[in-house]
Amino acid sequence: MAQTWEYKVVQLREGLIGGKMSPDKVEKVLNEHGRSGWQLRAITAVEVKGRLGPGSVEGVLVTFERPTS
């Protein structure tokens, strides 16, 4: 039987006004999900629409995967 997978995507951004993505913040998310059995699949840079106004901030989408039971 072929292995099946489930996926989770987490959106991270540093703040509403931009700024660089904190490596510590990314590392914390990776470790938290890793302890729950999720494995990193991809990190994709994106512009994330802010909550205030029409502008956007830079962020990342972190995609995880793990086998289903």
N, CA, C and O atoms as a printed pandas DataFrame, in Angstrom:
     atom_number atom_name residue_name chain_id  residue_number  x_coord  y_coord  z_coord
0              1         N          MET        A               1    0.841   -1.180    0.000
1              2        CA          MET        A               1    0.000    0.000    0.000
2              3         C          MET        A               1    0.885    1.242    0.000
3              4         O          MET        A               1    1.889    1.295    0.711
4              5         N          ALA        A               2    0.516    2.226   -0.787
5              6        CA          ALA        A               2    1.312    3.445   -0.908
6              7         C          ALA        A               2    1.178    4.301    0.351
7              8         O          ALA        A               2    0.112    4.371    0.963
8              9         N          GLN        A               3    2.273    4.942    0.720
9             10        CA          GLN        A               3    2.283    5.846    1.877
10            11         C          GLN        A               3    1.433    7.079    1.574
11            12         O          GLN        A               3    1.501    7.622    0.471
12            13         N          THR        A               4    0.642    7.521    2.537
13            14        CA          THR        A               4   -0.118    8.757    2.392
14            15         C          THR        A               4    0.417    9.797    3.379
15            16         O          THR        A               4    0.963    9.454    4.428
16            17         N          TRP        A               5    0.253   11.054    3.027
17            18        CA          TRP        A               5    0.823   12.148    3.808
18            19         C          TRP        A               5   -0.234   13.183    4.143
19            20         O          TRP        A               5   -1.232   13.323    3.437
20            21         N          GLU        A               6   -0.002   13.907    5.229
21            22        CA          GLU        A               6   -0.797   15.088    5.529
22            23         C          GLU        A               6    0.155   16.272    5.603
23            24         O          GLU        A               6    1.344   16.110    5.879
24            25         N          TYR        A               7   -0.376   17.458    5.355
25            26        CA          TYR        A               7    0.448   18.664    5.257
26            27         C          TYR        A               7   -0.111   19.762    6.140
27            28         O          TYR        A               7   -1.309   19.815    6.418
28            29         N          LYS        A               8    0.780   20.635    6.575
29            30        CA          LYS        A               8    0.413   21.799    7.370
30            31         C          LYS        A               8    1.221   22.969    6.851
31            32         O          LYS        A               8    2.420   22.832    6.610
32            33         N          VAL        A               9    0.581   24.126    6.674
33            34        CA          VAL        A               9    1.273   25.337    6.223
34            35         C          VAL        A               9    1.119   26.402    7.304
35            36         O          VAL        A               9    0.011   26.701    7.750
36            37         N          VAL        A              10    2.257   26.970    7.717
37            38        CA          VAL        A              10    2.278   28.005    8.743
38            39         C          VAL        A              10    2.791   29.293    8.111
39            40         O          VAL        A              10    3.824   29.291    7.442
40            41         N          GLN        A              11    2.076   30.384    8.321
41            42        CA          GLN        A              11    2.486   31.688    7.805
42            43         C          GLN        A              11    3.219   32.455    8.902
43            44         O          GLN        A              11    2.712   32.601   10.014
44            45         N          LEU        A              12    4.408   32.940    8.582
45            46        CA          LEU        A              12    5.188   33.735    9.540
46            47         C          LEU        A              12    5.503   35.089    8.934
47            48         O          LEU        A              12    5.820   35.195    7.749
48            49         N          ARG        A              13    5.411   36.114    9.752
49            50        CA          ARG        A              13    5.865   37.443    9.343
50            51         C          ARG        A              13    6.420   38.123   10.569
51            52         O          ARG        A              13    6.031   37.815   11.695
52            53         N          GLU        A              14    7.327   39.044   10.350
53            54        CA          GLU        A              14    7.998   39.683   11.477
54            55         C          GLU        A              14    7.132   40.762   12.110
55            56         O          GLU        A              14    7.161   40.921   13.331
56            57         N          GLY        A              15    6.381   41.490   11.342
57            58        CA          GLY        A              15    5.543   42.540   11.916
58            59         C          GLY        A              15    4.715   43.194   10.841
59            60         O          GLY        A              15    4.830   42.848    9.665
60            61         N          LEU        A              16    3.889   44.127   11.226
61            62        CA          LEU        A              16    3.021   44.791   10.267
62            63         C          LEU        A              16    3.772   45.773    9.379
63            64         O          LEU        A              16    3.310   46.090    8.282
64            65         N          ILE        A              17    4.920   46.258    9.834
65            66        CA          ILE        A              17    5.628   47.282    9.065
66            67         C          ILE        A              17    6.857   46.701    8.374
67            68         O          ILE        A              17    7.673   47.464    7.855
68            69         N          GLY        A              18    7.011   45.448    8.350
69            70        CA          GLY        A              18    8.159   44.860    7.654
70            71         C          GLY        A              18    9.277   44.516    8.624
71            72         O          GLY        A              18    9.032   44.203    9.790
72            73         N          GLY        A              19   10.494   44.577    8.133
73            74        CA          GLY        A              19   11.630   44.165    8.935
74            75         C          GLY        A              19   12.051   42.771    8.526
75            76         O          GLY        A              19   11.331   42.072    7.814
76            77         N          LYS        A              20   13.209   42.382    8.978
77            78        CA          LYS        A              20   13.719   41.061    8.607
78            79         C          LYS        A              20   13.080   39.970    9.459
79            80         O          LYS        A              20   12.712   40.182   10.614
80            81         N          MET        A              21   12.965   38.811    8.851
81            82        CA          MET        A              21   12.426   37.654    9.559
82            83         C          MET        A              21   13.461   37.186   10.569
83            84         O          MET        A              21   14.627   36.993   10.225
84            85         N          SER        A              22   13.046   37.006   11.791
85            86        CA          SER        A              22   13.932   36.568   12.862
86            87         C          SER        A              22   14.250   35.080   12.732
87            88         O          SER        A              22   13.336   34.255   12.719
88            89         N          PRO        A              23   15.541   34.725   12.634
89            90        CA          PRO        A              23   15.894   33.300   12.593
90            91         C          PRO        A              23   15.412   32.556   13.837
91            92         O          PRO        A              23   15.043   31.385   13.755
92            93         N          ASP        A              24   15.414   33.230   14.986
93            94        CA          ASP        A              24   14.956   32.587   16.221
94            95         C          ASP        A              24   13.482   32.208   16.135
95            96         O          ASP        A              24   13.073   31.155   16.623
96            97         N          LYS        A              25   12.684   33.081   15.508
97            98        CA          LYS        A              25   11.253   32.810   15.365
98            99         C          LYS        A              25   11.024   31.593   14.469
99           100         O          LYS        A              25   10.204   30.729   14.780
100          101         N          VAL        A              26   11.754   31.534   13.359
101          102        CA          VAL        A              26   11.627   30.395   12.439
102          103         C          VAL        A              26   12.076   29.111   13.129
103          104         O          VAL        A              26   11.411   28.080   13.024
104          105         N          GLU        A              27   13.200   29.172   13.833
105          106        CA          GLU        A              27   13.726   27.994   14.536
106          107         C          GLU        A              27   12.732   27.483   15.579
107          108         O          GLU        A              27   12.552   26.274   15.724
108          109         N          LYS        A              28   12.089   28.392   16.301
109          110        CA          LYS        A              28   11.108   27.998   17.314
110          111         C          LYS        A              28    9.945   27.238   16.676
111          112         O          LYS        A              28    9.517   26.205   17.191
112          113         N          VAL        A              29    9.433   27.752   15.549
113          114        CA          VAL        A              29    8.318   27.095   14.855
114          115         C          VAL        A              29    8.741   25.715   14.347
115          116         O          VAL        A              29    7.991   24.748   14.480
116          117         N          LEU        A              30    9.943   25.622   13.763
117          118        CA          LEU        A              30   10.432   24.330   13.262
118          119         C          LEU        A              30   10.536   23.310   14.389
119          120         O          LEU        A              30   10.104   22.168   14.229
120          121         N          ASN        A              31   11.100   23.704   15.519
121          122        CA          ASN        A              31   11.262   22.786   16.646
122          123         C          ASN        A              31    9.925   22.375   17.260
123          124         O          ASN        A              31    9.736   21.212   17.616
124          125         N          GLU        A              32    8.992   23.333   17.385
125          126        CA          GLU        A              32    7.674   23.010   17.948
126          127         C          GLU        A              32    6.958   21.963   17.090
127          128         O          GLU        A              32    6.403   21.000   17.618
128          129         N          HIS        A              33    6.970   22.151   15.789
129          130        CA          HIS        A              33    6.284   21.212   14.906
130          131         C          HIS        A              33    7.047   19.890   14.782
131          132         O          HIS        A              33    6.436   18.830   14.649
132          133         N          GLY        A              34    8.369   19.951   14.826
133          134        CA          GLY        A              34    9.171   18.732   14.785
134          135         C          GLY        A              34    8.880   17.807   15.955
135          136         O          GLY        A              34    8.859   16.587   15.794
136          137         N          ARG        A              35    8.656   18.380   17.132
137          138        CA          ARG        A              35    8.323   17.569   18.307
138          139         C          ARG        A              35    6.971   16.872   18.156
139          140         O          ARG        A              35    6.704   15.870   18.820
140          141         N          SER        A              36    6.126   17.408   17.280
141          142        CA          SER        A              36    4.814   16.798   17.036
142          143         C          SER        A              36    4.819   15.857   15.835
143          144         O          SER        A              36    3.764   15.404   15.391
144          145         N          GLY        A              37    6.013   15.564   15.311
145          146        CA          GLY        A              37    6.118   14.604   14.218
146          147         C          GLY        A              37    6.097   15.205   12.823
147          148         O          GLY        A              37    6.140   14.473   11.834
148          149         N          TRP        A              38    6.032   16.544   12.731
149          150        CA          TRP        A              38    6.030   17.195   11.420
150          151         C          TRP        A              38    7.454   17.357   10.917
151          152         O          TRP        A              38    8.360   17.671   11.689
152          153         N          GLN        A              39    7.647   17.145    9.633
153          154        CA          GLN        A              39    8.957   17.294    8.984
154          155         C          GLN        A              39    8.860   18.466    8.008
155          156         O          GLN        A              39    7.868   18.612    7.294
156          157         N          LEU        A              40    9.909   19.302    7.986
157          158        CA          LEU        A              40    9.929   20.444    7.075
158          159         C          LEU        A              40    9.910   19.963    5.635
159          160         O          LEU        A              40   10.684   19.085    5.254
160          161         N          ARG        A              41    9.026   20.542    4.841
161          162        CA          ARG        A              41    8.936   20.225    3.411
162          163         C          ARG        A              41    9.485   21.376    2.571
163          164         O          ARG        A              41   10.223   21.148    1.613
164          165         N          ALA        A              42    9.126   22.624    2.930
165          166        CA          ALA        A              42    9.572   23.778    2.152
166          167         C          ALA        A              42    9.385   25.061    2.959
167          168         O          ALA        A              42    8.529   25.141    3.840
168          169         N          ILE        A              43   10.203   26.060    2.639
169          170        CA          ILE        A              43   10.018   27.419    3.142
170          171         C          ILE        A              43    9.962   28.313    1.909
171          172         O          ILE        A              43   10.873   28.306    1.081
172          173         N          THR        A              44    8.872   29.090    1.797
173          174        CA          THR        A              44    8.648   29.925    0.624
174          175         C          THR        A              44    8.474   31.376    1.052
175          176         O          THR        A              44    7.639   31.677    1.905
176          177         N          ALA        A              45    9.260   32.277    0.464
177          178        CA          ALA        A              45    9.126   33.706    0.758
178          179         C          ALA        A              45    7.878   34.239    0.057
179          180         O          ALA        A              45    7.623   33.918   -1.104
180          181         N          VAL        A              46    7.099   35.062    0.777
181          182        CA          VAL        A              46    5.870   35.627    0.231
182          183         C          VAL        A              46    5.688   37.047    0.753
183          184         O          VAL        A              46    6.311   37.449    1.737
184          185         N          GLU        A              47    4.829   37.793    0.081
185          186        CA          GLU        A              47    4.368   39.067    0.615
186          187         C          GLU        A              47    3.027   38.793    1.269
187          188         O          GLU        A              47    2.108   38.284    0.628
188          189         N          VAL        A              48    2.917   39.130    2.544
189          190        CA          VAL        A              48    1.721   38.837    3.318
190          191         C          VAL        A              48    0.945   40.129    3.509
191          192         O          VAL        A              48    1.497   41.122    3.984
192          193         N          LYS        A              49   -0.323   40.125    3.143
193          194        CA          LYS        A              49   -1.142   41.321    3.294
194          195         C          LYS        A              49   -1.273   41.664    4.772
195          196         O          LYS        A              49   -1.591   40.807    5.596
196          197         N          GLY        A              50   -1.024   42.932    5.096
197          198        CA          GLY        A              50   -1.113   43.387    6.476
198          199         C          GLY        A              50   -2.555   43.579    6.916
199          200         O          GLY        A              50   -3.466   43.601    6.089
200          201         N          ARG        A              51   -2.753   43.716    8.192
201          202        CA          ARG        A              51   -4.091   43.926    8.735
202          203         C          ARG        A              51   -4.538   45.377    8.577
203          204         O          ARG        A              51   -5.734   45.666    8.537
204          205         N          LEU        A              52   -3.575   46.278    8.490
205          206        CA          LEU        A              52   -3.896   47.699    8.388
206          207         C          LEU        A              52   -3.486   48.217    7.023
207          208         O          LEU        A              52   -2.325   48.087    6.637
208          209         N          GLY        A              53   -4.402   48.792    6.301
209          210        CA          GLY        A              53   -4.064   49.406    5.028
210          211         C          GLY        A              53   -3.849   48.399    3.921
211          212         O          GLY        A              53   -3.941   47.190    4.133
212          213         N          PRO        A              54   -3.558   48.919    2.721
213          214        CA          PRO        A              54   -3.421   48.065    1.545
214          215         C          PRO        A              54   -2.039   47.437    1.380
215          216         O          PRO        A              54   -1.861   46.577    0.518
216          217         N          GLY        A              55   -1.064   47.843    2.178
217          218        CA          GLY        A              55    0.304   47.361    2.006
218          219         C          GLY        A              55    0.487   45.918    2.427
219          220         O          GLY        A              55   -0.429   45.284    2.951
220          221         N          SER        A              56    1.666   45.419    2.195
221          222        CA          SER        A              56    1.991   44.051    2.601
222          223         C          SER        A              56    3.366   44.043    3.239
223          224         O          SER        A              56    4.137   44.993    3.098
224          225         N          VAL        A              57    3.664   42.969    3.939
225          226        CA          VAL        A              57    4.975   42.790    4.560
226          227         C          VAL        A              57    5.555   41.487    4.056
227          228         O          VAL        A              57    4.834   40.599    3.602
228          229         N          GLU        A              58    6.859   41.389    4.143
229          230        CA          GLU        A              58    7.485   40.142    3.728
230          231         C          GLU        A              58    7.339   39.101    4.821
231          232         O          GLU        A              58    7.388   39.411    6.011
232          233         N          GLY        A              59    7.161   37.888    4.404
233          234        CA          GLY        A              59    7.019   36.788    5.343
234          235         C          GLY        A              59    7.392   35.490    4.663
235          236         O          GLY        A              59    7.900   35.483    3.541
236          237         N          VAL        A              60    7.137   34.402    5.346
237          238        CA          VAL        A              60    7.417   33.086    4.780
238          239         C          VAL        A              60    6.248   32.154    5.058
239          240         O          VAL        A              60    5.550   32.288    6.063
240          241         N          LEU        A              61    6.049   31.208    4.149
241          242        CA          LEU        A              61    5.144   30.093    4.375
242          243         C          LEU        A              61    6.019   28.879    4.645
243          244         O          LEU        A              61    6.884   28.540    3.837
244          245         N          VAL        A              62    5.797   28.235    5.765
245          246        CA          VAL        A              62    6.564   27.056    6.147
246          247         C          VAL        A              62    5.641   25.853    5.976
247          248         O          VAL        A              62    4.595   25.767    6.619
248          249         N          THR        A              63    6.034   24.931    5.111
249          250        CA          THR        A              63    5.208   23.760    4.823
250          251         C          THR        A              63    5.826   22.529    5.485
251          252         O          THR        A              63    7.010   22.235    5.319
252          253         N          PHE        A              64    4.987   21.822    6.239
253          254        CA          PHE        A              64    5.405   20.591    6.927
254          255         C          PHE        A              64    4.622   19.418    6.366
255          256         O          PHE        A              64    3.539   19.580    5.804
256          257         N          GLU        A              65    5.196   18.228    6.532
257          258        CA          GLU        A              65    4.486   17.002    6.159
258          259         C          GLU        A              65    4.759   15.924    7.192
259          260         O          GLU        A              65    5.773   15.952    7.890
260          261         N          ARG        A              66    3.852   14.986    7.277
261          262        CA          ARG        A              66    4.065   13.782    8.100
262          263         C          ARG        A              66    3.182   12.672    7.545
263          264         O          ARG        A              66    2.132   12.932    6.958
264          265         N          PRO        A              67    3.622   11.433    7.739
265          266        CA          PRO        A              67    2.815   10.312    7.255
266          267         C          PRO        A              67    1.513   10.211    8.047
267          268         O          PRO        A              67    1.486   10.491    9.245
268          269         N          THR        A              68    0.448    9.814    7.380
269          270        CA          THR        A              68   -0.804    9.568    8.087
270          271         C          THR        A              68   -0.762    8.158    8.644
271          272         O          THR        A              68   -0.034    7.297    8.148
272          273         N          SER        A              69   -1.542    7.939    9.670
273          274        CA          SER        A              69   -1.541    6.593   10.279
274          275         C          SER        A              69   -2.501    5.673    9.605
275          276         O          SER        A              69   -2.620    4.511    9.995
